Short mmCIF file of C-alpha atoms in Angstrom, two decimals:
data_model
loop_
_atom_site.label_atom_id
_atom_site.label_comp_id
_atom_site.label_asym_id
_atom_site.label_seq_id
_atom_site.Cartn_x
_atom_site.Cartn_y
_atom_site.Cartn_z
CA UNK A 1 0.00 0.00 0.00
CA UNK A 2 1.78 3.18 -1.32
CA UNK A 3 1.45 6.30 1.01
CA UNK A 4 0.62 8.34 -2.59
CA UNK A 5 -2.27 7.27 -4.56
CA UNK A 6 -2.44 7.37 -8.39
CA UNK A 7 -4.26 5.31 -10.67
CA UNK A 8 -3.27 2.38 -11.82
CA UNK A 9 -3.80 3.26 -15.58
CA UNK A 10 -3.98 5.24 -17.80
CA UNK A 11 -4.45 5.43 -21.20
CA UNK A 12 -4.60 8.15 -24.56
CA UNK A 13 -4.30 7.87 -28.56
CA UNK A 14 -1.63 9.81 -30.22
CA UNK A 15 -2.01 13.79 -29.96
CA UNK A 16 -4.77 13.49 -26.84
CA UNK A 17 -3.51 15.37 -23.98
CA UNK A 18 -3.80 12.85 -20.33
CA UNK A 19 -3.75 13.37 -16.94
CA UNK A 20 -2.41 11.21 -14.15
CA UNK A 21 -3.23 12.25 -10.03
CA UNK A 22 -1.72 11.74 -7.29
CA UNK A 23 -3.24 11.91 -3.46
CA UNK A 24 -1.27 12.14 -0.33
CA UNK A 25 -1.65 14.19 3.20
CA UNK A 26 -0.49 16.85 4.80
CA UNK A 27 2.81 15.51 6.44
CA UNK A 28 4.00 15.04 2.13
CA UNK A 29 2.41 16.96 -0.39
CA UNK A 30 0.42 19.30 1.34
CA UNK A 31 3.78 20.38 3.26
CA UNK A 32 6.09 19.48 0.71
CA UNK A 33 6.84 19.76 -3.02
CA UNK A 34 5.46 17.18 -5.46
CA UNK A 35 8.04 15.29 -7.83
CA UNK A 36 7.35 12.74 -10.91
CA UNK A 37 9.26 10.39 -12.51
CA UNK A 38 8.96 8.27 -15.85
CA UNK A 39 10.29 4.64 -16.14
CA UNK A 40 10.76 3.22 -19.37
CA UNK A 41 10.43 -0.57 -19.37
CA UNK A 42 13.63 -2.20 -18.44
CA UNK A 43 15.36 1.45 -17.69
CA UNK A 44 15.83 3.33 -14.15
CA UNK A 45 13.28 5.95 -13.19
CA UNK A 46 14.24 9.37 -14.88
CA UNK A 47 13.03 12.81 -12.92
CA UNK A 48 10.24 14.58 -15.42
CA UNK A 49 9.58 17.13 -13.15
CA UNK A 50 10.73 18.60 -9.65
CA UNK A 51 8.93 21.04 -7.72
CA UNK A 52 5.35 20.62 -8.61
CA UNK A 53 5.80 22.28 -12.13
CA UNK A 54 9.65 22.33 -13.39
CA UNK A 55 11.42 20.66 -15.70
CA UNK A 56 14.76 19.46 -15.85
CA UNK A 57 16.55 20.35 -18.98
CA UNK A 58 15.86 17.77 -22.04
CA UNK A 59 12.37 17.66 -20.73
CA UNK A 60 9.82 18.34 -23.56
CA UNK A 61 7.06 21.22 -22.72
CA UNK A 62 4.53 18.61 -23.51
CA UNK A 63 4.88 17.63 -19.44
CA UNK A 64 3.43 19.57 -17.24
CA UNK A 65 2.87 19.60 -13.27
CA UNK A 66 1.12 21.40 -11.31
CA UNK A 67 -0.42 20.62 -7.25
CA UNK A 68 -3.58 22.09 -5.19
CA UNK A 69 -3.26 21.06 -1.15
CA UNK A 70 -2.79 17.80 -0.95
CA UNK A 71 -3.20 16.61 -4.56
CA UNK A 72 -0.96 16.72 -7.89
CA UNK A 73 -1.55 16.24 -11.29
CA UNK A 74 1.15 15.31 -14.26
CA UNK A 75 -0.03 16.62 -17.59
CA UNK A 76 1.15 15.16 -20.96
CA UNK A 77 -0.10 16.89 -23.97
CA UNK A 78 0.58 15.71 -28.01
CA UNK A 79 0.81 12.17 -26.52
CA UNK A 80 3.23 10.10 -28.21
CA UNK A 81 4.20 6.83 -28.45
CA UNK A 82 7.44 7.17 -26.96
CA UNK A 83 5.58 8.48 -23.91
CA UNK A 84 4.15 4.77 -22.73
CA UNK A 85 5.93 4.16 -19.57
CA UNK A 86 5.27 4.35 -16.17
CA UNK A 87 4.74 7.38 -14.03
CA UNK A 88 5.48 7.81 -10.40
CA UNK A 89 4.67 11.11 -7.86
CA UNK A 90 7.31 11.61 -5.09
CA UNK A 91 7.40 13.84 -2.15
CA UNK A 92 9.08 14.15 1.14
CA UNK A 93 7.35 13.79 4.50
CA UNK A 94 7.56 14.99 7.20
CA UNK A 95 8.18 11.43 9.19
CA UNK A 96 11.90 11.85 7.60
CA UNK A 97 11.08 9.41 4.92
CA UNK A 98 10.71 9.72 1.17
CA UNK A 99 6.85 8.70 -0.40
CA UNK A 100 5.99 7.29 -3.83
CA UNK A 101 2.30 6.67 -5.24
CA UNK A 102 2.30 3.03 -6.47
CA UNK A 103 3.00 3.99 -10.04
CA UNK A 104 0.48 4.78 -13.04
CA UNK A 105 0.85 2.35 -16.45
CA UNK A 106 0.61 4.88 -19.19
CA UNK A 107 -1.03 3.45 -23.06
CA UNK A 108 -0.75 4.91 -26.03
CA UNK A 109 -3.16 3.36 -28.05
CA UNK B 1 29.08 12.79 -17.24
CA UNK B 2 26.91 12.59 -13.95
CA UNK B 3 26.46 8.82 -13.72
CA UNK B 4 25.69 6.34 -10.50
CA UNK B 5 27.10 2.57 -10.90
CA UNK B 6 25.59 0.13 -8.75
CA UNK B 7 27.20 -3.41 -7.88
CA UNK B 8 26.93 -6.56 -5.69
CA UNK B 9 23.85 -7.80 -5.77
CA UNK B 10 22.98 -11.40 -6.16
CA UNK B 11 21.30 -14.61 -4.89
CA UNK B 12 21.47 -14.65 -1.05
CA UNK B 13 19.67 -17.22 0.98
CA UNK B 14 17.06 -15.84 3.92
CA UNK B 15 19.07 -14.53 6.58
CA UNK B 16 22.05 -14.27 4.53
CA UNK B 17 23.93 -10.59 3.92
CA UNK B 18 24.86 -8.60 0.83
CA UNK B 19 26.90 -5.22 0.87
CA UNK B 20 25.86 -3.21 -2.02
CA UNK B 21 28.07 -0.19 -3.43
CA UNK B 22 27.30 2.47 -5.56
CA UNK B 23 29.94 4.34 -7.43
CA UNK B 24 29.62 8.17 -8.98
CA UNK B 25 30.99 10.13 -11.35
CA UNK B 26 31.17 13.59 -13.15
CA UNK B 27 30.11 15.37 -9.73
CA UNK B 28 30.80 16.46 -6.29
CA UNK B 29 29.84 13.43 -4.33
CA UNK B 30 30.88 14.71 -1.05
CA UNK B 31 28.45 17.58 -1.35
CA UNK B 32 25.45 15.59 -2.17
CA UNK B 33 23.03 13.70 -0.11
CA UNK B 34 22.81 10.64 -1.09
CA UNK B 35 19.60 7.64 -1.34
CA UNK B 36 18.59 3.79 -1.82
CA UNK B 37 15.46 2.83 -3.49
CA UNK B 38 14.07 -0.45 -4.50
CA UNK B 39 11.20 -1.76 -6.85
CA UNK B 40 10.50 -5.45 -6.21
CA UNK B 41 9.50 -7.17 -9.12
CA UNK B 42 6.42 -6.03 -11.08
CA UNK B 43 5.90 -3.37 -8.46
CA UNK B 44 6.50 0.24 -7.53
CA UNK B 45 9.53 2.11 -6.26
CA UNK B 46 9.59 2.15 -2.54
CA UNK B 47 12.62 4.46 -0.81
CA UNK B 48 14.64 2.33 1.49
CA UNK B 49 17.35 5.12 3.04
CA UNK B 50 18.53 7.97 2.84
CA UNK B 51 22.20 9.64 4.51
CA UNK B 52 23.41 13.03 4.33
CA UNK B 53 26.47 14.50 2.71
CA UNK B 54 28.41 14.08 6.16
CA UNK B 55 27.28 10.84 7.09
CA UNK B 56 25.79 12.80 10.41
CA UNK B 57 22.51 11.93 9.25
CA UNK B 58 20.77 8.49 8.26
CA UNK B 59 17.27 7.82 7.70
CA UNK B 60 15.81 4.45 7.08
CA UNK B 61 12.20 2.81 6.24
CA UNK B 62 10.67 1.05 8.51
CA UNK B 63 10.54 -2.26 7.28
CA UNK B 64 14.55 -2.29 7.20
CA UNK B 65 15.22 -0.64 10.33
CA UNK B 66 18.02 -2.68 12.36
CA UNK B 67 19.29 -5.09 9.28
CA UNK B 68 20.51 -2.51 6.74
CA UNK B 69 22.40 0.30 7.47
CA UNK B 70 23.35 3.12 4.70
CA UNK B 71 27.54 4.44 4.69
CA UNK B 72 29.37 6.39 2.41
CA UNK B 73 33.34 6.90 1.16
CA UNK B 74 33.15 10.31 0.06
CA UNK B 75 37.48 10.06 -0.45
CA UNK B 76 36.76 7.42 -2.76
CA UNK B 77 33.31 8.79 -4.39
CA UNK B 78 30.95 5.34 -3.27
CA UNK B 79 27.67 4.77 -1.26
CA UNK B 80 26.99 1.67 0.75
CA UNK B 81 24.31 -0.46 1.75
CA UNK B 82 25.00 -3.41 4.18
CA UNK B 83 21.74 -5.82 3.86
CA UNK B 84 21.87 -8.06 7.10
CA UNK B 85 18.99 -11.05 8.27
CA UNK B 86 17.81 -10.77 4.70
CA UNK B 87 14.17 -12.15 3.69
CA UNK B 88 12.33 -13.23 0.70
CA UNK B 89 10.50 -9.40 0.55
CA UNK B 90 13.76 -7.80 0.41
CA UNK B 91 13.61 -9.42 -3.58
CA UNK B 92 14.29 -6.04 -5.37
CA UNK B 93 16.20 -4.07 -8.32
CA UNK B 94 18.22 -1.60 -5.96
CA UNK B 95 18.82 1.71 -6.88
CA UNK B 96 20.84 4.52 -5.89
CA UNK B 97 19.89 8.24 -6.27
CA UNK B 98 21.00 11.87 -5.99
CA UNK B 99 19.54 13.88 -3.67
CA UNK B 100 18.92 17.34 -4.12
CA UNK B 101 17.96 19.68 -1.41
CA UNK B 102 17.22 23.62 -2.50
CA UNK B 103 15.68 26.81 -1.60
CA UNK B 104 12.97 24.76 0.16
CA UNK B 105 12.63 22.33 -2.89
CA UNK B 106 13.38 18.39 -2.58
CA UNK B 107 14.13 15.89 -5.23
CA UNK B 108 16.44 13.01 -6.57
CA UNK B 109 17.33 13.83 -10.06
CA UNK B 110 20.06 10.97 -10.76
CA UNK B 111 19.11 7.74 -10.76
CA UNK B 112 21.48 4.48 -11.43
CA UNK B 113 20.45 1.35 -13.43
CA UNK B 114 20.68 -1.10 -10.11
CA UNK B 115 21.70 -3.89 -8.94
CA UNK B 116 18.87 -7.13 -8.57
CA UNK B 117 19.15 -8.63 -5.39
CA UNK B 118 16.98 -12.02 -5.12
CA UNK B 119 16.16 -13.92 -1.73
CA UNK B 120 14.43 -17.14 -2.27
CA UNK B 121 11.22 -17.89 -0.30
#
């Protein structure tokens, strides 16, 4: 059971624009800022965007963050086919620990 | 180039211990934080520990509290994990990350590829 909750799936055709959430509390999110991450199958988890809305460098503007209390939201827009991987919110908590949602499958039909 | 190397994983039999490094390059080491994260097969990634630049300060989850403790070499650039009284849930691809701490603003932004460790049931 993942402190962060996100949907298990998700799922777009080319060009659609998706959204993925992600829940926690107020010792992680609502105190803290929201980071995701995108796994490629078979690769290590690569940062997508840090501090509820920035992107690293390399990042295409097609990502998007953004957070409201205790809640986040990762935007993709133009979906591509290169963007099926899995997705994963991050956030530090308060308890001294780093949180994860349990991951969200992205499709691309 | 800012890379992380991890090494030393393998098949270790319940109870048994496995010391897992993680070597970096193209970067400061000694003036970042430093983390372990795992992702069990088929599942999610699940932070395991986390020390500071110094060593002065370790953090650990819960579920490993008391069999794995986190170290670092900074003179020679490495991070440590020492897996004691290992168990069949402790079956993971370890990774080490970068941890970045800034005006307020927390995140790991390096990742390595891991290192599978495997403890039969």
């Amino acid at each position: 059971q993942s402190v962060l909750t996100q949907p298990p799936s998700a799922s777009g055709t080319p060009g659609q624009r998706v959204t993925i959430s992600c829940s926690g509390s107020s010792s992680n999110i609502g105190s803290n800022t929201v980071n995701w991450y995108q796994q490629l199958p078979g690769a290590a988890p690569k940062l997508l965007i840090y501090s509820n809305n920035q992107r690293p460098s390399g990042v295409p503007d097609r990502f998007s963050g953004s957070k409201s209390g205790t809640s986040a939201s990762l935007a993709i827009s133009g979906l591509q086919s290169e963007d099926e991987a899995d997705y994963y919110c991050s956030a530090w908590d308060d308890s001294l620990n780093w949180v994860f949602g349990g991951g969200t499958k992205l499709t691309v039909l | 180039e800012v890379q992380l190397v991890e090494s030393g994983g393998g098949l270790v039999q319940p109870g048994g211990s496995l010391r897992l490094s993680c070597a970096a390059s193209g970067f400061s080491f000694s003036s970042y934080t430093m983390n372990w994260v795992r992702q069990a097969p088929g599942k999610g990634l699940e932070w395991v520990s986390y020390i500071s630049s110094s060593s002065t300060t370790k953090y650990y989850t819960d579920s490993v509290k008391g069999r794995f403790t986190i170290s670092r070499d900074n003179a020679k650039n490495s991070l440590y994990l020492q897996m004691n009284s290992l168990r069949a849930e402790d079956t993971a691809v370890y990774h080490c990350a970068r941890d970045l701490r800034e005006w307020g603003y927390y995140y790991m932004d390096v990742w390595g590829k891991g290192t599978t460790v495997t403890v039969p049931s």
